Tab-separated table of C-alpha atoms and ligand atoms in Angstrom:
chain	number	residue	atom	x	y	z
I	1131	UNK	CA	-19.597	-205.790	2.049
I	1132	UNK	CA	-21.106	-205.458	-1.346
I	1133	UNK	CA	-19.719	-208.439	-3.456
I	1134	UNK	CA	-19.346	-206.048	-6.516
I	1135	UNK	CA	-16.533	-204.006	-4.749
I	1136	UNK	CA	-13.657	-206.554	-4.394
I	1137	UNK	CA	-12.100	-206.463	-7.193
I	1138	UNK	CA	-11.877	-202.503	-7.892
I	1139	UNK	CA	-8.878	-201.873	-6.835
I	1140	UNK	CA	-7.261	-205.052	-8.892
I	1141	UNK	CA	-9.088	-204.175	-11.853
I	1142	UNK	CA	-7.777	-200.410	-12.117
I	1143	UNK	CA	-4.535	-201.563	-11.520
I	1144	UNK	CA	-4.578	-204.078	-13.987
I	1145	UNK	CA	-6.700	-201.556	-16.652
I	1146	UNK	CA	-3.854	-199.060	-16.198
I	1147	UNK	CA	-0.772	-201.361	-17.190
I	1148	UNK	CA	-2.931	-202.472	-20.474
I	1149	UNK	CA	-4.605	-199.254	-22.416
I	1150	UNK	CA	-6.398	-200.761	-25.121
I	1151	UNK	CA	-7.797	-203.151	-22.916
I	1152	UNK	CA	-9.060	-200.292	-20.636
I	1153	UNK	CA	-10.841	-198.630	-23.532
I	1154	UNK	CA	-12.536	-201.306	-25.075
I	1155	UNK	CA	-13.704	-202.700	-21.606
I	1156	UNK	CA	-14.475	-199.505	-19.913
I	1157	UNK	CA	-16.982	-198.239	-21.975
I	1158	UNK	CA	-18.826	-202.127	-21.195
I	1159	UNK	CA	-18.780	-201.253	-17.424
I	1160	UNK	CA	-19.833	-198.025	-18.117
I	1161	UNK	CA	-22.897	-199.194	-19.668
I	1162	UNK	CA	-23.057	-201.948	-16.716
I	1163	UNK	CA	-22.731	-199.012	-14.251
I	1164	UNK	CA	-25.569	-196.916	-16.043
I	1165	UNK	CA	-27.785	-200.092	-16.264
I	1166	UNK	CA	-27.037	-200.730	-12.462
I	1167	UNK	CA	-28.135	-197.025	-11.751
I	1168	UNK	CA	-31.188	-197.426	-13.847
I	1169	UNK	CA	-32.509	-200.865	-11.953
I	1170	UNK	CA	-32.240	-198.982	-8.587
I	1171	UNK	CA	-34.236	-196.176	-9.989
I	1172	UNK	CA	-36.797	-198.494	-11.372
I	1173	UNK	CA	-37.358	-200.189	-8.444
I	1174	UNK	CA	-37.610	-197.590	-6.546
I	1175	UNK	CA	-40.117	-195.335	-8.557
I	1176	UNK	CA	-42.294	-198.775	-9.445
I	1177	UNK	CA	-42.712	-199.709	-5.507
I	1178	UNK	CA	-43.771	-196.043	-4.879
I	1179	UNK	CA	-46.267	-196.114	-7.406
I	1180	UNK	CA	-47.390	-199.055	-6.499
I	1181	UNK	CA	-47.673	-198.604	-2.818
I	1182	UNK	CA	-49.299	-194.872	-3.199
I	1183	UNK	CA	-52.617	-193.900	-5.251
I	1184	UNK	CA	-53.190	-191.036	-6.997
I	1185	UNK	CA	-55.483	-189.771	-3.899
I	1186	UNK	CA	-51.937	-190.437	-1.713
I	1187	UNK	CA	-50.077	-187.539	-4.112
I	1188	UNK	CA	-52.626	-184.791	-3.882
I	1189	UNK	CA	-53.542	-185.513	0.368
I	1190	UNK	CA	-49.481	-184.439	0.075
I	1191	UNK	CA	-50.178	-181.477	-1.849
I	1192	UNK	CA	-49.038	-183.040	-5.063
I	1193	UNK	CA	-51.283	-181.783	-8.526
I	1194	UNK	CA	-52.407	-184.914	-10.457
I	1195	UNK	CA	-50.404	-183.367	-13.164
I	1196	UNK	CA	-47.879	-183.674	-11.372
I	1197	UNK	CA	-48.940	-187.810	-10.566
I	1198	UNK	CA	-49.102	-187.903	-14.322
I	1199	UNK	CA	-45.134	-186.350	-14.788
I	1200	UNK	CA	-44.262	-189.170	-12.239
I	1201	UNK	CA	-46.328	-191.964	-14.836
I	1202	UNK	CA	-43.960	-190.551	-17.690
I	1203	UNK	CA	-40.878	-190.251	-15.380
I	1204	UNK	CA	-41.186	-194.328	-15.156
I	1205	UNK	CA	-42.138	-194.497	-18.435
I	1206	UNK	CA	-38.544	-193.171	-19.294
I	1207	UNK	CA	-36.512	-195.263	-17.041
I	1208	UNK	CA	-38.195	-198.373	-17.812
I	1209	UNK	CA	-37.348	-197.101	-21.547
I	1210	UNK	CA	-33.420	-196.504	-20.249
I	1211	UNK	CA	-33.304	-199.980	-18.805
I	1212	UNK	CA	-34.405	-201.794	-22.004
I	1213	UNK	CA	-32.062	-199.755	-24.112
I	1214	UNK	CA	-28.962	-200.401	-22.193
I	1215	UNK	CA	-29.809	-204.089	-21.823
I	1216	UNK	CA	-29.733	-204.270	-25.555
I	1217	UNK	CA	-26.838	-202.240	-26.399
I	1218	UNK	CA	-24.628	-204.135	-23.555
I	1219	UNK	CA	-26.118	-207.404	-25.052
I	1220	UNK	CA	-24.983	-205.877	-28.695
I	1221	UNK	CA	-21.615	-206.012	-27.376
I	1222	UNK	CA	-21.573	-209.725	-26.179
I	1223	UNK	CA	-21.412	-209.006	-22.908
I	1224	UNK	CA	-24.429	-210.111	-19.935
I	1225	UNK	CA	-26.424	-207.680	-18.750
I	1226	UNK	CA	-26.233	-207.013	-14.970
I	1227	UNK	CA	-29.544	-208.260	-13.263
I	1228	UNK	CA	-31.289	-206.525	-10.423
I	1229	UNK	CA	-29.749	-206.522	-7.111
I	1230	UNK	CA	-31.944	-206.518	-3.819
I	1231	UNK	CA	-32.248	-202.817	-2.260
I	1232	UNK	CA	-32.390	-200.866	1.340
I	1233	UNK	CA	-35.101	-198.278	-0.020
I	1234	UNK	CA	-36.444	-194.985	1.505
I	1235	UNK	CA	-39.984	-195.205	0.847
I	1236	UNK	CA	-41.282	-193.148	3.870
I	1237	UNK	CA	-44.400	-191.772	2.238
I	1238	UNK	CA	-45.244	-189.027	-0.933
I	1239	UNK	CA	-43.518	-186.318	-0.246
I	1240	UNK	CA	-40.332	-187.922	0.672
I	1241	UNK	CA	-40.671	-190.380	-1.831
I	1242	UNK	CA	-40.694	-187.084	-4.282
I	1243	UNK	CA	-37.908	-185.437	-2.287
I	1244	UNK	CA	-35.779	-188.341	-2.821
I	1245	UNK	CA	-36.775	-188.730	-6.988
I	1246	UNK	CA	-35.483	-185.396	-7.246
I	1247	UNK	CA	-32.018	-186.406	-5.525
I	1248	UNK	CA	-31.622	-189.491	-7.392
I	1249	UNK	CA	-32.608	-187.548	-10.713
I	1250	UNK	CA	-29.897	-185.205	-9.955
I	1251	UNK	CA	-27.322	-187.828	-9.366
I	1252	UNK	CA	-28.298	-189.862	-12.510
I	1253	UNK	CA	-27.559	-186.300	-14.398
I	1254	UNK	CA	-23.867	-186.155	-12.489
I	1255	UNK	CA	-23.638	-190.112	-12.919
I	1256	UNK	CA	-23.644	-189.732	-16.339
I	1257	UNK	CA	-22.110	-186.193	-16.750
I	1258	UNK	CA	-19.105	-187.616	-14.836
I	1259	UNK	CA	-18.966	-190.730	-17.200
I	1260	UNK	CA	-18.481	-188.998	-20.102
I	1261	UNK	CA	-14.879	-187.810	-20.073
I	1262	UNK	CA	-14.231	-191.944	-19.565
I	1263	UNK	CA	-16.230	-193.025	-22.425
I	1264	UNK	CA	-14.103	-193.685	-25.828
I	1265	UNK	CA	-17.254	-194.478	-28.011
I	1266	UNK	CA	-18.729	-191.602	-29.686
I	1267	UNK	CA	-21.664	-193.293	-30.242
I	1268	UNK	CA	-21.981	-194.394	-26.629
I	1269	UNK	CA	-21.004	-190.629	-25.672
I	1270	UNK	CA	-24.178	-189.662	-27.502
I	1271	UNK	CA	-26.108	-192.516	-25.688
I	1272	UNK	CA	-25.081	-190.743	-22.404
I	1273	UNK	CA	-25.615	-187.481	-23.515
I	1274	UNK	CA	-29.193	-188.154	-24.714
I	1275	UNK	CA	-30.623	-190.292	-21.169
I	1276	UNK	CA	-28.539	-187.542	-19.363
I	1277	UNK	CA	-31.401	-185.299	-20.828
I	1278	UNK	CA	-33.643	-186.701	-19.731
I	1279	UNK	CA	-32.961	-187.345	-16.270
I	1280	UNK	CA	-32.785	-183.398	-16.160
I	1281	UNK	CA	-36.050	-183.156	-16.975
I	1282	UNK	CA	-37.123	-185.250	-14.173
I	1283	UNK	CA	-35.254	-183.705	-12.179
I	1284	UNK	CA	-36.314	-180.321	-12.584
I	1285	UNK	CA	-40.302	-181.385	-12.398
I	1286	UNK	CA	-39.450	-183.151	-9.257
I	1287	UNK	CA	-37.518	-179.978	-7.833
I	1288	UNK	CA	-40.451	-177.535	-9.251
I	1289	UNK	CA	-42.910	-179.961	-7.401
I	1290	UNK	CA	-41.361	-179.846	-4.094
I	1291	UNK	CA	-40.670	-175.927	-4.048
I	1292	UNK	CA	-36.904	-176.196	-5.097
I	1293	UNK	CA	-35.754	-174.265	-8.356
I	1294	UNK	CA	-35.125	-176.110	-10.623
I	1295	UNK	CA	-32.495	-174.436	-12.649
I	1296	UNK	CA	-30.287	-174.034	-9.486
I	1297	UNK	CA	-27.020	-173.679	-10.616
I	1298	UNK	CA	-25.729	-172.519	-14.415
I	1299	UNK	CA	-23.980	-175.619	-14.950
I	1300	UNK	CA	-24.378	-179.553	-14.256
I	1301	UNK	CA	-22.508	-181.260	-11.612
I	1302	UNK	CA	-20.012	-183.970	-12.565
I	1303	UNK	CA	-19.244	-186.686	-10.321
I	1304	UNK	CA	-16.507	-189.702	-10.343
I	1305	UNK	CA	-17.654	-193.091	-11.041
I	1306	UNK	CA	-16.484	-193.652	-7.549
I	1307	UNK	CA	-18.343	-190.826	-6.243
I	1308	UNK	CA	-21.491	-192.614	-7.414
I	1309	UNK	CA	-20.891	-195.767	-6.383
I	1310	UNK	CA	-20.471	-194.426	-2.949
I	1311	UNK	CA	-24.079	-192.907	-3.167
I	1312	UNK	CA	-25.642	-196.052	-5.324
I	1313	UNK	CA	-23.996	-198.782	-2.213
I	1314	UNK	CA	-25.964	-196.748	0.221
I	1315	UNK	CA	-29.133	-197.881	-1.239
I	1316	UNK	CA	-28.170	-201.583	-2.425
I	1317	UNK	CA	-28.218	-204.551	0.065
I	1318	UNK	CA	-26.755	-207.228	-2.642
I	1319	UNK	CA	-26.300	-208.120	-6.276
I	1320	UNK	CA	-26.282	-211.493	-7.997
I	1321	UNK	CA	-22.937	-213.102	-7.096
I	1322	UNK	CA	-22.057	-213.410	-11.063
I	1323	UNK	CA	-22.952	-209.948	-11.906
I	1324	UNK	CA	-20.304	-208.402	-13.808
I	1325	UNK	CA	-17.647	-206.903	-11.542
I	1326	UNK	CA	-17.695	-203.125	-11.789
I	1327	UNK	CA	-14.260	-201.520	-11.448
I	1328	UNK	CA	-15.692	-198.950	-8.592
I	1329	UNK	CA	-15.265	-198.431	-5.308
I	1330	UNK	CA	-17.048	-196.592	-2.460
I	1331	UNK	CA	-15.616	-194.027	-0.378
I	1332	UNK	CA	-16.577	-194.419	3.467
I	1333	UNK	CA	-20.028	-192.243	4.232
I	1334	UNK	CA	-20.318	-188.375	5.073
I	1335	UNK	CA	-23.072	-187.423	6.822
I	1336	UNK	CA	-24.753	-183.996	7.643
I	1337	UNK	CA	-25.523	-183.200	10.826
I	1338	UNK	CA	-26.765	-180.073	11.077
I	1339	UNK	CA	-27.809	-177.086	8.844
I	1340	UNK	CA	-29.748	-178.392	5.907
I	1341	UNK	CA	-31.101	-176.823	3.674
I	1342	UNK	CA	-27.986	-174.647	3.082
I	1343	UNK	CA	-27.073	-171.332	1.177
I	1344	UNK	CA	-23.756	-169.370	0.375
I	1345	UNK	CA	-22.262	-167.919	3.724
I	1346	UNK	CA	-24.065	-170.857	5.991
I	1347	UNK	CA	-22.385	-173.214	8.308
I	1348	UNK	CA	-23.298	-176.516	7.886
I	1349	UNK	CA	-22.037	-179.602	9.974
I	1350	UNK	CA	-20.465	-183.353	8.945
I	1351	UNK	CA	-19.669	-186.140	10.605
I	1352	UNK	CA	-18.900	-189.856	9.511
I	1353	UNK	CA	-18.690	-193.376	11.417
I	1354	UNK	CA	-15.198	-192.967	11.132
I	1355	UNK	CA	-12.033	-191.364	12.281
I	1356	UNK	CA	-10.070	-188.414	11.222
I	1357	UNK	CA	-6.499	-188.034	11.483
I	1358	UNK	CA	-5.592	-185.589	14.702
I	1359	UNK	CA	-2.742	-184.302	13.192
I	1360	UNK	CA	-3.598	-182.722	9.828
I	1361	UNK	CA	-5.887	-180.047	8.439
I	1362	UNK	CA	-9.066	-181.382	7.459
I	1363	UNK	CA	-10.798	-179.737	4.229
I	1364	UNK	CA	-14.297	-179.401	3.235
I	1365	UNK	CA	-14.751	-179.682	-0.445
I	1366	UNK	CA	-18.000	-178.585	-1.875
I	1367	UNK	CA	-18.266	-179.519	-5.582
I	1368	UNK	CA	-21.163	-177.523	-7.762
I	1369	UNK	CA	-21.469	-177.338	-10.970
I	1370	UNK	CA	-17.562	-177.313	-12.610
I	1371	UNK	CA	-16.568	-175.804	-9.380
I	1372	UNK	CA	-14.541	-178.063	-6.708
I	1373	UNK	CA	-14.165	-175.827	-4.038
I	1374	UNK	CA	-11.516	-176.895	-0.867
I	1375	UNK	CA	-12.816	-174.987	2.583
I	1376	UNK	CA	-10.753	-175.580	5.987
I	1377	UNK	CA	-13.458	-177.372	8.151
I	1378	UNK	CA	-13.196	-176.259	11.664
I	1379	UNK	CA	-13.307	-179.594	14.125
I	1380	UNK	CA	-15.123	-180.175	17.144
I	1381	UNK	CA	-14.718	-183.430	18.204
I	1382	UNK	CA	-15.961	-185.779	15.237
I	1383	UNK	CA	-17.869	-183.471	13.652
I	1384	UNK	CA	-16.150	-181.088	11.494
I	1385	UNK	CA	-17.824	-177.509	10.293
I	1386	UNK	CA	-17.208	-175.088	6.892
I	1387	UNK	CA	-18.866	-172.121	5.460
I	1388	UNK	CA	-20.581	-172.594	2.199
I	1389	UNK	CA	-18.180	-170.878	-0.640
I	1390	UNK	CA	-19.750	-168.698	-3.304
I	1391	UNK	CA	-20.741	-170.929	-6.406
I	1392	UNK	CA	-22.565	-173.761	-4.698
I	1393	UNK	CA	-26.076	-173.979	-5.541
I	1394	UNK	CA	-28.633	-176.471	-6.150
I	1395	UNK	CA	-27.839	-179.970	-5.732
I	1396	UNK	CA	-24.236	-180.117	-4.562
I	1397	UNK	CA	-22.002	-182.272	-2.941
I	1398	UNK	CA	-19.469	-182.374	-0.412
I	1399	UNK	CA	-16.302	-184.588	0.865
I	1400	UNK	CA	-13.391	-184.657	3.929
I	1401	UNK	CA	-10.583	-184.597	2.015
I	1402	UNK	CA	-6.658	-184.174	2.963
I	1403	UNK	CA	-4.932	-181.147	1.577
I	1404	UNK	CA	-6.833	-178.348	-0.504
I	1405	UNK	CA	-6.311	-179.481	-3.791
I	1406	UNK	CA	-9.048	-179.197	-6.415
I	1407	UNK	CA	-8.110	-182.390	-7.982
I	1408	UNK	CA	-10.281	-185.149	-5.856
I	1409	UNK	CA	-8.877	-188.837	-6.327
I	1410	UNK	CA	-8.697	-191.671	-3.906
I	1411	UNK	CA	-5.922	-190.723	-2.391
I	1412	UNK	CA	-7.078	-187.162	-1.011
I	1413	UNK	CA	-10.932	-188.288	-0.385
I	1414	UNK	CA	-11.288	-189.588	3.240
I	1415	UNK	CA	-15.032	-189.616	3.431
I	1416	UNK	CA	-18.027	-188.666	1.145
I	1417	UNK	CA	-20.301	-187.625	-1.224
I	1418	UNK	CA	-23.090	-186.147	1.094
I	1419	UNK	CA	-25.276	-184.539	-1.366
I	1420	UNK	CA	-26.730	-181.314	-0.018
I	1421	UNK	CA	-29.384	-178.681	-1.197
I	1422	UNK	CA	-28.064	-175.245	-1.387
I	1423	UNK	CA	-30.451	-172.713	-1.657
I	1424	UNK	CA	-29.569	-170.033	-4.744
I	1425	UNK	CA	-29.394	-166.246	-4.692
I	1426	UNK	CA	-31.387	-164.030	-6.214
I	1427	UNK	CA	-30.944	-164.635	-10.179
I	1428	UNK	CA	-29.070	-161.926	-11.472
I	1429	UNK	CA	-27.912	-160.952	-15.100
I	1430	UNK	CA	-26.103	-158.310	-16.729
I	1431	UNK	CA	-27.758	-156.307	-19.783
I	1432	UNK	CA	-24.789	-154.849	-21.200
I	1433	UNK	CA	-23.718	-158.663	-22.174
I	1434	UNK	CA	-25.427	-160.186	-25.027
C	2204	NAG	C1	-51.220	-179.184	2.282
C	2204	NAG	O1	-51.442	-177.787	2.168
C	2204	NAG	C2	-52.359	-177.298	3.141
C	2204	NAG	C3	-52.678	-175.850	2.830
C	2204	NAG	O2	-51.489	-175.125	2.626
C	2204	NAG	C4	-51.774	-177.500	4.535
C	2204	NAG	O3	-52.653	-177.073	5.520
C	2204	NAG	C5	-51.468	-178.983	4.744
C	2204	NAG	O4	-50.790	-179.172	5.968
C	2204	NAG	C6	-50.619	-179.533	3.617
C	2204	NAG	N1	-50.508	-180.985	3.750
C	2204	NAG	C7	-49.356	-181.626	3.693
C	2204	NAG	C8	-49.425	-183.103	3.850
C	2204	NAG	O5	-48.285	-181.059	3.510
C	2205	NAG	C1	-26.527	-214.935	-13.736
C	2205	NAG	O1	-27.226	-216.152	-13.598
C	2205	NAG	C2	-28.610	-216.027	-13.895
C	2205	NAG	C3	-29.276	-217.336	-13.512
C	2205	NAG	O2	-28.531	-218.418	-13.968
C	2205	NAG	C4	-28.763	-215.690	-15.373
C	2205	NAG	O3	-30.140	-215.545	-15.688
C	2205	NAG	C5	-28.056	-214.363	-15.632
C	2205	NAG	O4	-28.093	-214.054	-17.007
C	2205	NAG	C6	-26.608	-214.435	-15.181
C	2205	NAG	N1	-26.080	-213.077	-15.234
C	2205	NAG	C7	-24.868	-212.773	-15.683
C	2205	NAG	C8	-24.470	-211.335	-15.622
C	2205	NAG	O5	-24.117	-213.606	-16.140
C	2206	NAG	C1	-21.371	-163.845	1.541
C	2206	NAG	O1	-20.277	-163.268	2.205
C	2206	NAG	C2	-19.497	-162.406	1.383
C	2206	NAG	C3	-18.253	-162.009	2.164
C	2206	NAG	O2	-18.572	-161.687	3.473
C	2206	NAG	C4	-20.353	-161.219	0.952
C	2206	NAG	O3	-19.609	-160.372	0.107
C	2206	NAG	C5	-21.571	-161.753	0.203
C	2206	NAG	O4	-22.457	-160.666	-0.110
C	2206	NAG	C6	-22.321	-162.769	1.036
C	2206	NAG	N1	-23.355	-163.376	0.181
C	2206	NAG	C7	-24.534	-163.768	0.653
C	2206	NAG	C8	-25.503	-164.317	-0.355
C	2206	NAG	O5	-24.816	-163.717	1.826
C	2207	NAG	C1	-23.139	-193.124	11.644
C	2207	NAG	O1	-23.211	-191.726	11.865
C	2207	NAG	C2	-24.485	-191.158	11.674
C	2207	NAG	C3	-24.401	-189.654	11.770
C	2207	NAG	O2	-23.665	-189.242	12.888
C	2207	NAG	C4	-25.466	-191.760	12.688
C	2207	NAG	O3	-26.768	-191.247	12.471
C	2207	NAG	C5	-25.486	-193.283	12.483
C	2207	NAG	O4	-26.288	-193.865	13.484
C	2207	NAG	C6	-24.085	-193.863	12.562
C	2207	NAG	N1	-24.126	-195.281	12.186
C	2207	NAG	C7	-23.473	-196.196	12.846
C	2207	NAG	C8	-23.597	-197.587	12.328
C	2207	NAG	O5	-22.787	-195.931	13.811
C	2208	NAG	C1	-7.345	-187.917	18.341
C	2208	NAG	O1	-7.360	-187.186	19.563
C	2208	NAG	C2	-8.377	-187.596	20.481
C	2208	NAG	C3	-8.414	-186.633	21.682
C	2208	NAG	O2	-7.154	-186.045	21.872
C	2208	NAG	C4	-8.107	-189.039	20.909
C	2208	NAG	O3	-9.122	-189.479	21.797
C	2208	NAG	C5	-8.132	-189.916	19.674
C	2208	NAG	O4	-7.822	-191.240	19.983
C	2208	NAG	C6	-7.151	-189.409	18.607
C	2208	NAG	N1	-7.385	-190.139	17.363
C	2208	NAG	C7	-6.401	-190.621	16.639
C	2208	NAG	C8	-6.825	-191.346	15.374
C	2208	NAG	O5	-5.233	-190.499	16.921
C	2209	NAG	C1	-18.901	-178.834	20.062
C	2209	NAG	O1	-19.811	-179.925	20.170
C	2209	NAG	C2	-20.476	-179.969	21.410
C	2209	NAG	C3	-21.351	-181.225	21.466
C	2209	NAG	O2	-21.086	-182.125	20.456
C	2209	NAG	C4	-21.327	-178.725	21.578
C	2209	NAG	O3	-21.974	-178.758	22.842
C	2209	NAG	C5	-20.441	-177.490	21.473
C	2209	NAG	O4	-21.233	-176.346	21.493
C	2209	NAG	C6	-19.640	-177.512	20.201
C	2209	NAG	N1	-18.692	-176.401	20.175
C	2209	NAG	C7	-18.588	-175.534	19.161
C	2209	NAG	C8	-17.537	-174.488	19.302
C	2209	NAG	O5	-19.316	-175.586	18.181
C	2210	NAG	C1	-3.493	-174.744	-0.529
C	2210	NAG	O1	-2.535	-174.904	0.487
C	2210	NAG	C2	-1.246	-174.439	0.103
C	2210	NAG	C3	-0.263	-174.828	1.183
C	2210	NAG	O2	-0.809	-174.633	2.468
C	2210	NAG	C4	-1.329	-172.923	-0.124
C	2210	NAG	O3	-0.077	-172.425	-0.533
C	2210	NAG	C5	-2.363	-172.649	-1.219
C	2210	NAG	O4	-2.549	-171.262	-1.382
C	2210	NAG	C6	-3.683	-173.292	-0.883
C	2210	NAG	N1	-4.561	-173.194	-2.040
C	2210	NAG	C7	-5.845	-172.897	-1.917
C	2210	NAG	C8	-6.637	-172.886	-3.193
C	2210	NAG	O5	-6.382	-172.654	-0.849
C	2211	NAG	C1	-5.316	-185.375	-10.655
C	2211	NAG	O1	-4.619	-186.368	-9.915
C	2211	NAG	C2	-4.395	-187.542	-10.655
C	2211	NAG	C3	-3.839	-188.609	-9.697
C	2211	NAG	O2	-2.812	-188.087	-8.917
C	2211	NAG	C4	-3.477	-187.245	-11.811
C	2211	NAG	O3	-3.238	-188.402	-12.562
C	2211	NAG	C5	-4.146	-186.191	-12.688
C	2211	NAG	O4	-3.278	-185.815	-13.725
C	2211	NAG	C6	-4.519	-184.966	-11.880
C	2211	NAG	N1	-5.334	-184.096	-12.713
C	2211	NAG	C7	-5.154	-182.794	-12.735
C	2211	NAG	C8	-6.098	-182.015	-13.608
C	2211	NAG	O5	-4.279	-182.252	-12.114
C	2212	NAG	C1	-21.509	-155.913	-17.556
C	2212	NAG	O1	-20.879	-156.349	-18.745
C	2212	NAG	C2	-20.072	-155.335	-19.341
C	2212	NAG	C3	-19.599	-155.889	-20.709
C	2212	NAG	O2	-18.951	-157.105	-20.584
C	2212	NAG	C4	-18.909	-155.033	-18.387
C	2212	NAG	O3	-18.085	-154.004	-18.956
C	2212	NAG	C5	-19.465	-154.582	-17.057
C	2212	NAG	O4	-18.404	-154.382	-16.138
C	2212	NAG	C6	-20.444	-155.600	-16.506
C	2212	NAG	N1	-21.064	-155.075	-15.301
C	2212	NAG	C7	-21.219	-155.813	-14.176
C	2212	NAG	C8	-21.916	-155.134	-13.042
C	2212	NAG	O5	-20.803	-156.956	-14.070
């Protein structure tokens, strides 16, 4: 489907016989990945911009401080996109080029809704990056855009009513986990684009109870099938937690609880089997991203 897939499976399987050539390479397609992340974003925020005034933000209840955040908030990712360019070029390799993209731009306020989503998987995209990256240096280069994609992220949450500080910790995702989200939103790439060493997991969707919190039911279903004959689980995955929930079935939809710990931006896939450990071989469908609503804050004042 997307001419960037193909090779993923023959590349890990390849990486994995030949270590050193992993490291070196991985941290390249790393910085591919992150650059390929960055041109959807870019895209995406510029044809907004461009399509919507200033008068379009605040007829959707947006402040024109706000319109001002979202000036800086492009300002940044154009900024992102110009560094990695450079520092893939600094390694000899060619920078991926733009692809052509499916876009949701269905007006201000779910233009906003959907910055704050993307901001939020840029900050697992790169969270979930860093345990694959050898190069300090590049870890540092991660650590520092990761930043700021939080900030966006929490203006853009603040703006729409969401909190913004959610959840304790930062949600790390796959690179595979991303990909699945990123494909959603990308139509084609330039046939000699670099081959990324990803794959996409077959779409989750929800159905039914959204926006969430703890002790909710909330409904999935795919385009798929699920295998009849085995327990289906439901694994939400917030912050450091992965947490594995029996879905109930009911025909092709399948239903779960959501566990304590999940809040904020959170995401959820069908997997086989209960075990915390997601890889491709327990993963039938997903990420769907969902927005769990938190509890009351609350803190303890004998700990210091
Ligand atoms: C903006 O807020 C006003 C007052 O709360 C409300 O009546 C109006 O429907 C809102 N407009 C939009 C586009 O949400
Ligand atoms: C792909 O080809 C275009 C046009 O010839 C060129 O500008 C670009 O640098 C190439 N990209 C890669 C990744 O080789
Ligand atoms: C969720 O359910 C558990 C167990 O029934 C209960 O202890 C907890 O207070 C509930 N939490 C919320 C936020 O509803
Ligand atoms: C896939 O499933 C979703 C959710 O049930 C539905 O909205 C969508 O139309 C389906 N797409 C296709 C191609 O069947
Ligand atoms: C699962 O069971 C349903 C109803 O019993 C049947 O229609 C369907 O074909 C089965 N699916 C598979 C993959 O076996
Ligand atoms: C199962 O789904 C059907 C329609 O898809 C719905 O009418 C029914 O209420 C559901 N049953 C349960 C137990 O949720
Ligand atoms: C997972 O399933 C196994 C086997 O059914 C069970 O022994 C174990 O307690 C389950 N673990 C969790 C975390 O639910
Ligand atoms: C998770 O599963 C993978 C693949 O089976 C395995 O290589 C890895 O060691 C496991 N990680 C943990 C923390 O169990
Ligand atoms: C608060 O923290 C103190 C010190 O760690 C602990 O002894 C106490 O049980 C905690 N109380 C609650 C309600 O968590």
């Amino acid at each position: 489907m997307y001419s960037f897939f193909v090779f993923g499976f023959f590349f890990l399987a390849i990486a994995a016989s030949f270590p050193l050539y992993k490291r070196a390479n991985l941290d390249v397609d790393i910085l591919q990945f992150a650059l390929t992340l960055e041109r959807l974003e870019n895209k995406f925020y510029k044809e907004a911009l461009s399509m919507w005034s200033v008068d379009d933000f605040v007829d959707a209840n947006f402040t024109e401080d706000f319109y001002t955040q979202l000036k800086y908030i492009v300002h940044d990712e154009e900024a992102h996109l110009v560094f990695l360019e450079q520092t893939i070029r600094a390694t000899g390799a060619e920078p991926v080029q733009a692809c052509t993209y499916k876009l949701p731009l269905d007006g201000p306020a779910g233009f906003v809704k959907n910055l704050a989503t993307f901001e939020g998987v840029g900050v697992s995209a790169y969270l979930g990056a860093a345990s694959l990256i050898s190069s300090k240096k590049y870890l540092t280069v991660a650590g520092s855009i990761l930043s700021a994609e939080a900030i966006h992220q929490a203006a853009a949450r603040n703006a729409i009513g969401e909190i913004p500080m959610a959840n304790p910790f930062a949600t790390p995702l796959s690179a595979n986990a991303i990909y699945s989200i990123a494909s959603q939103f990308i139509e084609s790439c330039p046939v000699n684009n670099t081959k990324l060493p990803f794959k996409a997991y077959p779409e989750l969707f929800v159905t039914q109870g959204l926006p969430t919190a703890m002790n909710s039911s909330i409904t999935f279903a795919s385009n798929g099938t699920l295998p009849n004959s085995t327990q289906i689980y439901v694994t939400f995955v917030s912050g450091l937690d992965v947490i594995p929930v029996a879905g109930s079935r009911n025909g092709s939809s399948i239903r779960a609880t959501v566990p304590e710990m999940v809040s904020g931006q959170s995401y959820v896939f069908l997997t086989t089997g209960n075990s915390s450990n997601l890889t491709d071989s327990n993963i039938l469908y997903g990420p769907a991203i969902i927005e769990v609503t938190p509890s009351s804050p609350t803190f303890n004042v004998s700990i210091f």
